[in-house]
Amino acid sequence: QKDWGIAGEASAVRRTITVRMTDDMKFAPATITVTEGETLRIRAVNAGKVLHEIVLGTQAELDAHAELMRKHPNMEHDEPYMAHVEAGQRGDIVWQFNRPGTFAFACLIPGHYEAGMRGTVTVRPR
């Protein structure tokens, strides 16, 4: 369990949102709204020519992870709330948003986060 939810089961997914990642350091869409308890598939599509990632978390968690990434830029990622996506590829995150609030997502690759490659997830109470 994380502050922003738990890993979801693919069989519980009722909605998929495709999030495009581009080399202008943007996500489209940059805002996602879900209902508390919803299990969502976030399909991250890298429409750029460089590696991108999408990581869910609180703003504080993402800030701390971004700092760690600056110190260790080749860190391996293998958490259910992250997708590391090569150019022209896609990756999925299946996540159950079981707590209301406003959370964040970002590309934490050094330079991308600082350039503004960030977004928000709003989880509305049931």
PDB file of C-alpha atoms in Angstrom:
ATOM      1  CA  GLN A   1       0.000   0.000   0.000  1.00  0.00           C
ATOM      2  CA  LYS A   2       1.291   3.433  -0.991  1.00  0.00           C
ATOM      3  CA  ASP A   3      -0.272   6.793  -0.159  1.00  0.00           C
ATOM      4  CA  TRP A   4      -1.609   6.922  -3.748  1.00  0.00           C
ATOM      5  CA  GLY A   5      -2.982   3.338  -3.878  1.00  0.00           C
ATOM      6  CA  ILE A   6      -1.955  -0.245  -4.519  1.00  0.00           C
ATOM      7  CA  ALA A   7      -0.978  -2.404  -7.484  1.00  0.00           C
ATOM      8  CA  GLY A   8      -4.134  -3.406  -9.296  1.00  0.00           C
ATOM      9  CA  GLU A   9      -5.340  -6.625 -10.876  1.00  0.00           C
ATOM     10  CA  ALA A  10      -5.722  -6.508 -14.666  1.00  0.00           C
ATOM     11  CA  SER A  11      -9.080  -8.304 -14.349  1.00  0.00           C
ATOM     12  CA  ALA A  12     -10.435  -5.338 -12.327  1.00  0.00           C
ATOM     13  CA  VAL A  13      -9.640  -2.739 -15.019  1.00  0.00           C
ATOM     14  CA  ARG A  14     -12.747  -1.098 -16.483  1.00  0.00           C
ATOM     15  CA  ARG A  15     -10.973   1.863 -18.092  1.00  0.00           C
ATOM     16  CA  THR A  16      -7.694   2.463 -19.890  1.00  0.00           C
ATOM     17  CA  ILE A  17      -6.213   5.930 -20.296  1.00  0.00           C
ATOM     18  CA  THR A  18      -3.483   6.382 -22.881  1.00  0.00           C
ATOM     19  CA  VAL A  19      -0.858   8.918 -21.852  1.00  0.00           C
ATOM     20  CA  ARG A  20       1.487  10.088 -24.615  1.00  0.00           C
ATOM     21  CA  MET A  21       5.040  11.016 -23.667  1.00  0.00           C
ATOM     22  CA  THR A  22       6.900  13.313 -26.051  1.00  0.00           C
ATOM     23  CA  ASP A  23      10.368  14.782 -26.448  1.00  0.00           C
ATOM     24  CA  ASP A  24       9.027  18.284 -25.711  1.00  0.00           C
ATOM     25  CA  MET A  25       8.857  16.944 -22.125  1.00  0.00           C
ATOM     26  CA  LYS A  26       5.088  16.788 -21.911  1.00  0.00           C
ATOM     27  CA  PHE A  27       2.434  14.220 -21.031  1.00  0.00           C
ATOM     28  CA  ALA A  28      -0.878  14.241 -22.880  1.00  0.00           C
ATOM     29  CA  PRO A  29      -3.127  14.278 -21.003  1.00  0.00           C
ATOM     30  CA  ALA A  30      -1.324  15.832 -18.056  1.00  0.00           C
ATOM     31  CA  THR A  31      -4.339  15.429 -15.770  1.00  0.00           C
ATOM     32  CA  ILE A  32      -6.230  12.259 -14.904  1.00  0.00           C
ATOM     33  CA  THR A  33      -9.358  12.022 -12.762  1.00  0.00           C
ATOM     34  CA  VAL A  34     -10.475   8.752 -11.167  1.00  0.00           C
ATOM     35  CA  THR A  35     -12.955   7.685  -8.510  1.00  0.00           C
ATOM     36  CA  GLU A  36     -11.735   6.235  -5.230  1.00  0.00           C
ATOM     37  CA  GLY A  37     -11.517   2.452  -5.560  1.00  0.00           C
ATOM     38  CA  GLU A  38     -11.106   2.494  -9.345  1.00  0.00           C
ATOM     39  CA  THR A  39      -8.494   0.247 -10.927  1.00  0.00           C
ATOM     40  CA  LEU A  40      -7.075   2.001 -13.959  1.00  0.00           C
ATOM     41  CA  ARG A  41      -4.763   0.903 -16.735  1.00  0.00           C
ATOM     42  CA  ILE A  42      -2.451   3.759 -17.648  1.00  0.00           C
ATOM     43  CA  ARG A  43      -1.002   2.977 -21.059  1.00  0.00           C
ATOM     44  CA  ALA A  44       2.170   5.026 -21.472  1.00  0.00           C
ATOM     45  CA  VAL A  45       3.040   5.546 -25.143  1.00  0.00           C
ATOM     46  CA  ASN A  46       6.469   6.973 -25.880  1.00  0.00           C
ATOM     47  CA  ALA A  47       5.932   9.034 -29.030  1.00  0.00           C
ATOM     48  CA  GLY A  48       9.439  10.466 -28.775  1.00  0.00           C
ATOM     49  CA  LYS A  49      12.915   9.451 -29.840  1.00  0.00           C
ATOM     50  CA  VAL A  50      14.417   9.173 -26.329  1.00  0.00           C
ATOM     51  CA  LEU A  51      13.646   7.037 -23.282  1.00  0.00           C
ATOM     52  CA  HIS A  52      10.815   8.298 -21.049  1.00  0.00           C
ATOM     53  CA  GLU A  53       9.060   6.955 -17.989  1.00  0.00           C
ATOM     54  CA  ILE A  54       5.936   7.531 -15.981  1.00  0.00           C
ATOM     55  CA  VAL A  55       6.063   7.194 -12.208  1.00  0.00           C
ATOM     56  CA  LEU A  56       3.051   7.642  -9.904  1.00  0.00           C
ATOM     57  CA  GLY A  57       3.438   9.072  -6.408  1.00  0.00           C
ATOM     58  CA  THR A  58       3.028  11.965  -4.058  1.00  0.00           C
ATOM     59  CA  GLN A  59       4.820  15.173  -4.944  1.00  0.00           C
ATOM     60  CA  ALA A  60       7.258  14.591  -2.052  1.00  0.00           C
ATOM     61  CA  GLU A  61       7.995  11.018  -3.213  1.00  0.00           C
ATOM     62  CA  LEU A  62       8.612  12.152  -6.791  1.00  0.00           C
ATOM     63  CA  ASP A  63      10.866  15.013  -5.669  1.00  0.00           C
ATOM     64  CA  ALA A  64      12.954  12.573  -3.599  1.00  0.00           C
ATOM     65  CA  HIS A  65      13.105  10.001  -6.392  1.00  0.00           C
ATOM     66  CA  ALA A  66      14.096  12.678  -8.940  1.00  0.00           C
ATOM     67  CA  GLU A  67      16.996  13.674  -6.679  1.00  0.00           C
ATOM     68  CA  LEU A  68      18.090  10.033  -6.456  1.00  0.00           C
ATOM     69  CA  MET A  69      17.869   9.719 -10.251  1.00  0.00           C
ATOM     70  CA  ARG A  70      20.198  12.703 -10.679  1.00  0.00           C
ATOM     71  CA  LYS A  71      22.778  10.894  -8.537  1.00  0.00           C
ATOM     72  CA  HIS A  72      22.187   7.460 -10.139  1.00  0.00           C
ATOM     73  CA  PRO A  73      20.843   8.076 -13.687  1.00  0.00           C
ATOM     74  CA  ASN A  74      21.021   4.397 -14.710  1.00  0.00           C
ATOM     75  CA  MET A  75      18.848   3.102 -11.855  1.00  0.00           C
ATOM     76  CA  GLU A  76      16.734   0.073 -12.724  1.00  0.00           C
ATOM     77  CA  HIS A  77      12.979   0.485 -12.254  1.00  0.00           C
ATOM     78  CA  ASP A  78      10.697  -2.396 -11.439  1.00  0.00           C
ATOM     79  CA  GLU A  79       7.814  -1.162  -9.322  1.00  0.00           C
ATOM     80  CA  PRO A  80       4.141  -1.585 -10.242  1.00  0.00           C
ATOM     81  CA  TYR A  81       3.593   2.204 -10.158  1.00  0.00           C
ATOM     82  CA  MET A  82       6.253   2.873 -12.850  1.00  0.00           C
ATOM     83  CA  ALA A  83       6.682   2.240 -16.552  1.00  0.00           C
ATOM     84  CA  HIS A  84      10.083   2.776 -18.182  1.00  0.00           C
ATOM     85  CA  VAL A  85       9.362   3.065 -21.935  1.00  0.00           C
ATOM     86  CA  GLU A  86      11.843   3.025 -24.813  1.00  0.00           C
ATOM     87  CA  ALA A  87      11.292   5.312 -27.820  1.00  0.00           C
ATOM     88  CA  GLY A  88       8.410   4.151 -29.979  1.00  0.00           C
ATOM     89  CA  GLN A  89       7.229   1.609 -27.379  1.00  0.00           C
ATOM     90  CA  ARG A  90       4.504   1.453 -24.754  1.00  0.00           C
ATOM     91  CA  GLY A  91       4.175   0.266 -21.182  1.00  0.00           C
ATOM     92  CA  ASP A  92       1.263  -0.256 -18.820  1.00  0.00           C
ATOM     93  CA  ILE A  93       0.656   0.529 -15.184  1.00  0.00           C
ATOM     94  CA  VAL A  94      -2.355  -1.169 -13.565  1.00  0.00           C
ATOM     95  CA  TRP A  95      -3.101   0.692 -10.363  1.00  0.00           C
ATOM     96  CA  GLN A  96      -5.958   0.792  -7.879  1.00  0.00           C
ATOM     97  CA  PHE A  97      -6.499   4.306  -6.580  1.00  0.00           C
ATOM     98  CA  ASN A  98      -7.980   3.372  -3.197  1.00  0.00           C
ATOM     99  CA  ARG A  99      -7.429   6.686  -1.398  1.00  0.00           C
ATOM    100  CA  PRO A 100      -8.897  10.068  -2.320  1.00  0.00           C
ATOM    101  CA  GLY A 101      -6.595  13.010  -2.910  1.00  0.00           C
ATOM    102  CA  THR A 102      -4.401  14.707  -5.448  1.00  0.00           C
ATOM    103  CA  PHE A 103      -1.323  12.796  -6.495  1.00  0.00           C
ATOM    104  CA  ALA A 104       1.295  13.222  -9.179  1.00  0.00           C
ATOM    105  CA  PHE A 105       3.035  11.461 -12.024  1.00  0.00           C
ATOM    106  CA  ALA A 106       6.266  12.383 -13.720  1.00  0.00           C
ATOM    107  CA  CYS A 107       9.169  11.316 -15.873  1.00  0.00           C
ATOM    108  CA  LEU A 108      12.087  11.206 -13.448  1.00  0.00           C
ATOM    109  CA  ILE A 109      14.835  10.781 -16.026  1.00  0.00           C
ATOM    110  CA  PRO A 110      17.404  13.503 -15.242  1.00  0.00           C
ATOM    111  CA  GLY A 111      16.485  16.713 -17.044  1.00  0.00           C
ATOM    112  CA  HIS A 112      12.968  15.578 -17.984  1.00  0.00           C
ATOM    113  CA  TYR A 113      11.449  16.227 -14.550  1.00  0.00           C
ATOM    114  CA  GLU A 114      13.194  19.598 -14.325  1.00  0.00           C
ATOM    115  CA  ALA A 115      11.862  20.493 -17.788  1.00  0.00           C
ATOM    116  CA  GLY A 116       8.304  20.061 -16.511  1.00  0.00           C
ATOM    117  CA  MET A 117       7.426  16.503 -17.541  1.00  0.00           C
ATOM    118  CA  ARG A 118       4.794  16.136 -14.826  1.00  0.00           C
ATOM    119  CA  GLY A 119       1.096  15.580 -14.353  1.00  0.00           C
ATOM    120  CA  THR A 120      -1.588  15.140 -11.714  1.00  0.00           C
ATOM    121  CA  VAL A 121      -4.058  12.442 -10.713  1.00  0.00           C
ATOM    122  CA  THR A 122      -7.147  13.519  -8.813  1.00  0.00           C
ATOM    123  CA  VAL A 123      -8.897  10.724  -6.945  1.00  0.00           C
ATOM    124  CA  ARG A 124     -12.436  11.783  -6.086  1.00  0.00           C
ATOM    125  CA  PRO A 125     -14.091  10.237  -3.015  1.00  0.00           C
ATOM    126  CA  ARG A 126     -16.744   7.614  -3.743  1.00  0.00           C
TER     127      ARG A 126
END
